[in-house]
PDB file of N, CA and C in Angstrom:
ATOM      1  N   MET A  25      46.547 -24.743  13.129  1.00 92.00           N
ATOM      2  CA  MET A  25      46.385 -24.171  11.813  1.00 92.00           C
ATOM      3  C   MET A  25      46.193 -25.267  10.772  1.00 92.00           C
ATOM      4  N   ASP A  26      46.801 -26.418  10.994  1.00 94.00           N
ATOM      5  CA  ASP A  26      46.650 -27.511  10.029  1.00 94.00           C
ATOM      6  C   ASP A  26      45.184 -27.883   9.830  1.00 94.00           C
ATOM      7  N   ILE A  27      44.427 -27.899  10.924  1.00 96.00           N
ATOM      8  CA  ILE A  27      43.004 -28.247  10.829  1.00 96.00           C
ATOM      9  C   ILE A  27      42.262 -27.185  10.031  1.00 96.00           C
ATOM     10  N   ALA A  28      42.528 -25.917  10.302  1.00 96.00           N
ATOM     11  CA  ALA A  28      41.868 -24.830   9.570  1.00 96.00           C
ATOM     12  C   ALA A  28      42.234 -24.872   8.086  1.00 96.00           C
ATOM     13  N   PHE A  29      43.509 -25.094   7.773  1.00 96.00           N
ATOM     14  CA  PHE A  29      43.941 -25.169   6.380  1.00 96.00           C
ATOM     15  C   PHE A  29      43.298 -26.363   5.673  1.00 96.00           C
ATOM     16  N   ALA A  30      43.238 -27.496   6.336  1.00 96.00           N
ATOM     17  CA  ALA A  30      42.636 -28.695   5.742  1.00 96.00           C
ATOM     18  C   ALA A  30      41.145 -28.474   5.473  1.00 96.00           C
ATOM     19  N   GLU A  31      40.467 -27.836   6.395  1.00 97.00           N
ATOM     20  CA  GLU A  31      39.029 -27.573   6.215  1.00 97.00           C
ATOM     21  C   GLU A  31      38.810 -26.562   5.089  1.00 97.00           C
ATOM     22  N   GLY A  32      39.661 -25.548   5.009  1.00 97.00           N
ATOM     23  CA  GLY A  32      39.576 -24.602   3.901  1.00 97.00           C
ATOM     24  C   GLY A  32      39.779 -25.294   2.563  1.00 97.00           C
ATOM     25  N   ASN A  33      40.748 -26.199   2.500  1.00 96.00           N
ATOM     26  CA  ASN A  33      40.975 -26.971   1.274  1.00 96.00           C
ATOM     27  C   ASN A  33      39.788 -27.861   0.957  1.00 96.00           C
ATOM     28  N   ARG A  34      39.243 -28.514   1.968  1.00 96.00           N
ATOM     29  CA  ARG A  34      38.107 -29.418   1.760  1.00 96.00           C
ATOM     30  C   ARG A  34      36.905 -28.674   1.196  1.00 96.00           C
ATOM     31  N   LEU A  35      36.668 -27.483   1.713  1.00 97.00           N
ATOM     32  CA  LEU A  35      35.511 -26.695   1.284  1.00 97.00           C
ATOM     33  C   LEU A  35      35.806 -25.795   0.087  1.00 97.00           C
ATOM     34  N   GLY A  36      37.097 -25.656  -0.248  1.00 97.00           N
ATOM     35  CA  GLY A  36      37.474 -24.789  -1.362  1.00 97.00           C
ATOM     36  C   GLY A  36      37.332 -23.313  -1.033  1.00 97.00           C
ATOM     37  N   VAL A  37      37.552 -22.952   0.233  1.00 97.00           N
ATOM     38  CA  VAL A  37      37.427 -21.553   0.661  1.00 97.00           C
ATOM     39  C   VAL A  37      38.723 -21.095   1.328  1.00 97.00           C
ATOM     40  N   PRO A  38      38.989 -19.786   1.313  1.00 98.00           N
ATOM     41  CA  PRO A  38      40.193 -19.293   1.979  1.00 98.00           C
ATOM     42  C   PRO A  38      40.035 -19.269   3.494  1.00 98.00           C
ATOM     43  N   VAL A  39      41.155 -19.381   4.177  1.00 98.00           N
ATOM     44  CA  VAL A  39      41.206 -19.184   5.629  1.00 98.00           C
ATOM     45  C   VAL A  39      41.688 -17.748   5.823  1.00 98.00           C
ATOM     46  N   ILE A  40      40.920 -16.948   6.566  1.00 98.00           N
ATOM     47  CA  ILE A  40      41.238 -15.535   6.774  1.00 98.00           C
ATOM     48  C   ILE A  40      41.446 -15.295   8.260  1.00 98.00           C
ATOM     49  N   LEU A  41      42.479 -14.515   8.572  1.00 97.00           N
ATOM     50  CA  LEU A  41      42.847 -14.289   9.967  1.00 97.00           C
ATOM     51  C   LEU A  41      43.373 -12.869  10.112  1.00 97.00           C
ATOM     52  N   GLU A  42      43.146 -12.273  11.269  1.00 97.00           N
ATOM     53  CA  GLU A  42      43.786 -10.993  11.565  1.00 97.00           C
ATOM     54  C   GLU A  42      44.454 -11.086  12.920  1.00 97.00           C
ATOM     55  N   THR A  43      45.559 -10.371  13.052  1.00 98.00           N
ATOM     56  CA  THR A  43      46.286 -10.344  14.315  1.00 98.00           C
ATOM     57  C   THR A  43      46.768  -8.922  14.561  1.00 98.00           C
ATOM     58  N   ASP A  44      47.098  -8.640  15.809  1.00 96.00           N
ATOM     59  CA  ASP A  44      47.524  -7.287  16.162  1.00 96.00           C
ATOM     60  C   ASP A  44      49.018  -7.184  16.446  1.00 96.00           C
ATOM     61  N   ALA A  45      49.775  -8.239  16.182  1.00 96.00           N
ATOM     62  CA  ALA A  45      51.207  -8.220  16.495  1.00 96.00           C
ATOM     63  C   ALA A  45      52.020  -8.654  15.278  1.00 96.00           C
ATOM     64  N   LYS A  46      53.051  -7.883  14.959  1.00 96.00           N
ATOM     65  CA  LYS A  46      53.918  -8.201  13.822  1.00 96.00           C
ATOM     66  C   LYS A  46      54.576  -9.566  14.005  1.00 96.00           C
ATOM     67  N   SER A  47      54.966  -9.902  15.236  1.00 97.00           N
ATOM     68  CA  SER A  47      55.606 -11.198  15.481  1.00 97.00           C
ATOM     69  C   SER A  47      54.658 -12.356  15.170  1.00 97.00           C
ATOM     70  N   LYS A  48      53.379 -12.191  15.517  1.00 97.00           N
ATOM     71  CA  LYS A  48      52.388 -13.229  15.197  1.00 97.00           C
ATOM     72  C   LYS A  48      52.171 -13.289  13.683  1.00 97.00           C
ATOM     73  N   CYS A  49      52.116 -12.129  13.046  1.00 98.00           N
ATOM     74  CA  CYS A  49      51.956 -12.064  11.595  1.00 98.00           C
ATOM     75  C   CYS A  49      53.075 -12.861  10.915  1.00 98.00           C
ATOM     76  N   ASP A  50      54.299 -12.621  11.347  1.00 98.00           N
ATOM     77  CA  ASP A  50      55.446 -13.330  10.773  1.00 98.00           C
ATOM     78  C   ASP A  50      55.325 -14.841  10.957  1.00 98.00           C
ATOM     79  N   LYS A  51      54.818 -15.265  12.092  1.00 97.00           N
ATOM     80  CA  LYS A  51      54.639 -16.704  12.351  1.00 97.00           C
ATOM     81  C   LYS A  51      53.611 -17.298  11.389  1.00 97.00           C
ATOM     82  N   TYR A  52      52.477 -16.592  11.193  1.00 97.00           N
ATOM     83  CA  TYR A  52      51.449 -17.094  10.282  1.00 97.00           C
ATOM     84  C   TYR A  52      51.950 -17.129   8.841  1.00 97.00           C
ATOM     85  N   VAL A  53      52.752 -16.150   8.439  1.00 97.00           N
ATOM     86  CA  VAL A  53      53.338 -16.163   7.095  1.00 97.00           C
ATOM     87  C   VAL A  53      54.258 -17.376   6.964  1.00 97.00           C
ATOM     88  N   HIS A  54      55.020 -17.649   8.004  1.00 97.00           N
ATOM     89  CA  HIS A  54      55.908 -18.818   7.998  1.00 97.00           C
ATOM     90  C   HIS A  54      55.110 -20.118   7.860  1.00 97.00           C
ATOM     91  N   LEU A  55      53.899 -20.140   8.402  1.00 96.00           N
ATOM     92  CA  LEU A  55      53.044 -21.337   8.331  1.00 96.00           C
ATOM     93  C   LEU A  55      52.303 -21.463   7.000  1.00 96.00           C
ATOM     94  N   GLY A  56      52.462 -20.490   6.104  1.00 95.00           N
ATOM     95  CA  GLY A  56      51.864 -20.606   4.778  1.00 95.00           C
ATOM     96  C   GLY A  56      50.828 -19.568   4.431  1.00 95.00           C
ATOM     97  N   MET A  57      50.548 -18.640   5.340  1.00 97.00           N
ATOM     98  CA  MET A  57      49.572 -17.599   5.037  1.00 97.00           C
ATOM     99  C   MET A  57      50.261 -16.465   4.288  1.00 97.00           C
ATOM    100  N   GLU A  58      49.459 -15.648   3.641  1.00 98.00           N
ATOM    101  CA  GLU A  58      49.962 -14.512   2.880  1.00 98.00           C
ATOM    102  C   GLU A  58      49.444 -13.231   3.523  1.00 98.00           C
ATOM    103  N   LEU A  59      50.309 -12.252   3.691  1.00 98.00           N
ATOM    104  CA  LEU A  59      49.893 -10.966   4.243  1.00 98.00           C
ATOM    105  C   LEU A  59      49.081 -10.239   3.186  1.00 98.00           C
ATOM    106  N   ALA A  60      47.806  -9.992   3.486  1.00 98.00           N
ATOM    107  CA  ALA A  60      46.904  -9.355   2.531  1.00 98.00           C
ATOM    108  C   ALA A  60      46.826  -7.845   2.734  1.00 98.00           C
ATOM    109  N   GLY A  61      47.149  -7.378   3.929  1.00 98.00           N
ATOM    110  CA  GLY A  61      47.094  -5.949   4.180  1.00 98.00           C
ATOM    111  C   GLY A  61      47.383  -5.623   5.630  1.00 98.00           C
ATOM    112  N   VAL A  62      47.697  -4.358   5.865  1.00 98.00           N
ATOM    113  CA  VAL A  62      47.953  -3.862   7.215  1.00 98.00           C
ATOM    114  C   VAL A  62      47.060  -2.643   7.409  1.00 98.00           C
ATOM    115  N   ARG A  63      46.323  -2.628   8.510  1.00 97.00           N
ATOM    116  CA  ARG A  63      45.446  -1.500   8.815  1.00 97.00           C
ATOM    117  C   ARG A  63      45.934  -0.794  10.068  1.00 97.00           C
ATOM    118  N   ASP A  64      46.052   0.515   9.993  1.00 97.00           N
ATOM    119  CA  ASP A  64      46.449   1.330  11.140  1.00 97.00           C
ATOM    120  C   ASP A  64      45.195   1.623  11.963  1.00 97.00           C
ATOM    121  N   ILE A  65      45.224   1.251  13.229  1.00 96.00           N
ATOM    122  CA  ILE A  65      44.064   1.512  14.090  1.00 96.00           C
ATOM    123  C   ILE A  65      44.416   2.542  15.168  1.00 96.00           C
ATOM    124  N   GLY A  66      45.197   3.528  14.739  1.00 96.00           N
ATOM    125  CA  GLY A  66      45.522   4.659  15.600  1.00 96.00           C
ATOM    126  C   GLY A  66      46.316   4.278  16.828  1.00 96.00           C
ATOM    127  N   GLU A  67      45.896   4.784  17.966  1.00 96.00           N
ATOM    128  CA  GLU A  67      46.631   4.559  19.215  1.00 96.00           C
ATOM    129  C   GLU A  67      46.648   3.088  19.629  1.00 96.00           C
ATOM    130  N   PHE A  68      45.800   2.278  19.012  1.00 94.00           N
ATOM    131  CA  PHE A  68      45.743   0.857  19.359  1.00 94.00           C
ATOM    132  C   PHE A  68      46.751   0.017  18.570  1.00 94.00           C
ATOM    133  N   GLY A  69      47.413   0.631  17.584  1.00 96.00           N
ATOM    134  CA  GLY A  69      48.433  -0.094  16.841  1.00 96.00           C
ATOM    135  C   GLY A  69      48.010  -0.416  15.423  1.00 96.00           C
ATOM    136  N   LYS A  70      48.292  -1.641  15.003  1.00 97.00           N
ATOM    137  CA  LYS A  70      47.996  -2.082  13.643  1.00 97.00           C
ATOM    138  C   LYS A  70      47.318  -3.441  13.670  1.00 97.00           C
ATOM    139  N   LEU A  71      46.553  -3.711  12.630  1.00 98.00           N
ATOM    140  CA  LEU A  71      45.983  -5.040  12.418  1.00 98.00           C
ATOM    141  C   LEU A  71      46.579  -5.592  11.128  1.00 98.00           C
ATOM    142  N   TYR A  72      47.005  -6.837  11.201  1.00 98.00           N
ATOM    143  CA  TYR A  72      47.600  -7.526  10.059  1.00 98.00           C
ATOM    144  C   TYR A  72      46.582  -8.540   9.537  1.00 98.00           C
ATOM    145  N   ASP A  73      46.165  -8.375   8.273  1.00 98.00           N
ATOM    146  CA  ASP A  73      45.191  -9.264   7.646  1.00 98.00           C
ATOM    147  C   ASP A  73      45.932 -10.322   6.849  1.00 98.00           C
ATOM    148  N   LEU A  74      45.618 -11.577   7.121  1.00 98.00           N
ATOM    149  CA  LEU A  74      46.297 -12.691   6.454  1.00 98.00           C
ATOM    150  C   LEU A  74      45.280 -13.612   5.792  1.00 98.00           C
ATOM    151  N   ILE A  75      45.729 -14.284   4.737  1.00 98.00           N
ATOM    152  CA  ILE A  75      44.854 -15.209   4.015  1.00 98.00           C
ATOM    153  C   ILE A  75      45.656 -16.428   3.573  1.00 98.00           C
ATOM    154  N   LYS A  76      45.007 -17.567   3.594  1.00 98.00           N
ATOM    155  CA  LYS A  76      45.568 -18.811   3.035  1.00 98.00           C
ATOM    156  C   LYS A  76      44.532 -19.325   2.061  1.00 98.00           C
ATOM    157  N   LYS A  77      44.840 -19.188   0.781  1.00 97.00           N
ATOM    158  CA  LYS A  77      43.913 -19.644  -0.256  1.00 97.00           C
ATOM    159  C   LYS A  77      43.940 -21.164  -0.319  1.00 97.00           C
ATOM    160  N   PRO A  78      42.833 -21.767  -0.732  1.00 97.00           N
ATOM    161  CA  PRO A  78      42.838 -23.234  -0.832  1.00 97.00           C
ATOM    162  C   PRO A  78      43.830 -23.699  -1.886  1.00 97.00           C
ATOM    163  N   ASP A  79      44.418 -24.856  -1.645  1.00 94.00           N
ATOM    164  CA  ASP A  79      45.344 -25.440  -2.608  1.00 94.00           C
ATOM    165  C   ASP A  79      44.608 -25.673  -3.915  1.00 94.00           C
ATOM    166  N   ALA A  80      45.230 -25.334  -5.030  1.00 83.00           N
ATOM    167  CA  ALA A  80      44.593 -25.431  -6.351  1.00 83.00           C
ATOM    168  C   ALA A  80      44.109 -26.842  -6.647  1.00 83.00           C
ATOM    169  N   GLU A  81      44.927 -27.853  -6.349  1.00 66.00           N
ATOM    170  CA  GLU A  81      44.526 -29.233  -6.645  1.00 66.00           C
ATOM    171  C   GLU A  81      43.337 -29.656  -5.800  1.00 66.00           C
ATOM    172  N   LYS A  82      43.299 -29.227  -4.539  1.00 57.00           N
ATOM    173  CA  LYS A  82      42.171 -29.557  -3.667  1.00 57.00           C
ATOM    174  C   LYS A  82      40.914 -28.836  -4.140  1.00 57.00           C
ATOM    175  N   GLN A  83      41.062 -27.568  -4.519  1.00 53.00           N
ATOM    176  CA  GLN A  83      39.925 -26.771  -4.960  1.00 53.00           C
ATOM    177  C   GLN A  83      39.330 -27.359  -6.230  1.00 53.00           C
ATOM    178  N   GLN A  84      40.180 -27.822  -7.147  1.00 56.00           N
ATOM    179  CA  GLN A  84      39.696 -28.411  -8.385  1.00 56.00           C
ATOM    180  C   GLN A  84      38.939 -29.698  -8.105  1.00 56.00           C
ATOM    181  N   SER A  85      39.418 -30.513  -7.151  1.00 58.00           N
ATOM    182  CA  SER A  85      38.737 -31.760  -6.845  1.00 58.00           C
ATOM    183  C   SER A  85      37.383 -31.495  -6.191  1.00 58.00           C
ATOM    184  N   VAL A  86      37.266 -30.435  -5.385  1.00 55.00           N
ATOM    185  CA  VAL A  86      35.984 -30.068  -4.784  1.00 55.00           C
ATOM    186  C   VAL A  86      35.023 -29.628  -5.873  1.00 55.00           C
ATOM    187  N   SER A  87      35.500 -28.830  -6.850  1.00 58.00           N
ATOM    188  CA  SER A  87      34.658 -28.383  -7.953  1.00 58.00           C
ATOM    189  C   SER A  87      34.171 -29.550  -8.794  1.00 58.00           C
ATOM    190  N   THR A  88      35.069 -30.506  -9.044  1.00 59.00           N
ATOM    191  CA  THR A  88      34.714 -31.682  -9.826  1.00 59.00           C
ATOM    192  C   THR A  88      33.665 -32.515  -9.098  1.00 59.00           C
ATOM    193  N   GLU A  89      33.847 -32.711  -7.800  1.00 63.00           N
ATOM    194  CA  GLU A  89      32.879 -33.472  -7.005  1.00 63.00           C
ATOM    195  C   GLU A  89      31.521 -32.793  -7.022  1.00 63.00           C
ATOM    196  N   ALA A  90      31.486 -31.481  -6.895  1.00 63.00           N
ATOM    197  CA  ALA A  90      30.232 -30.737  -6.872  1.00 63.00           C
ATOM    198  C   ALA A  90      29.503 -30.847  -8.214  1.00 63.00           C
ATOM    199  N   SER A  91      30.251 -30.770  -9.323  1.00 60.00           N
ATOM    200  CA  SER A  91      29.605 -30.816 -10.632  1.00 60.00           C
ATOM    201  C   SER A  91      29.142 -32.226 -10.982  1.00 60.00           C
ATOM    202  N   THR A  92      29.811 -33.256 -10.487  1.00 62.00           N
ATOM    203  CA  THR A  92      29.390 -34.617 -10.794  1.00 62.00           C
ATOM    204  C   THR A  92      28.238 -35.087  -9.919  1.00 62.00           C
ATOM    205  N   SER A  93      28.006 -34.398  -8.794  1.00 61.00           N
ATOM    206  CA  SER A  93      26.916 -34.817  -7.911  1.00 61.00           C
ATOM    207  C   SER A  93      25.590 -34.190  -8.289  1.00 61.00           C
ATOM    208  N   LYS A  94      25.581 -33.314  -9.302  1.00 58.00           N
ATOM    209  CA  LYS A  94      24.324 -32.648  -9.724  1.00 58.00           C
ATOM    210  C   LYS A  94      23.508 -33.519 -10.615  1.00 58.00           C
TER     211      LYS A  94
END
């Protein structure tokens, strides 16, 4: 997850993930993701949607780099 989070920060984009198990959802929340929603998929159970937004300081530095390179 560290690699995915670092790449999301580098690019200034969120990391989005879904899982089908509450225990996995809890683990991802513990690692820094935020539960964005839960979808009921009937007899198949539930899907947990998670997101990790880019760090504000990293996102600002990416924006600054992009505007200065124009």
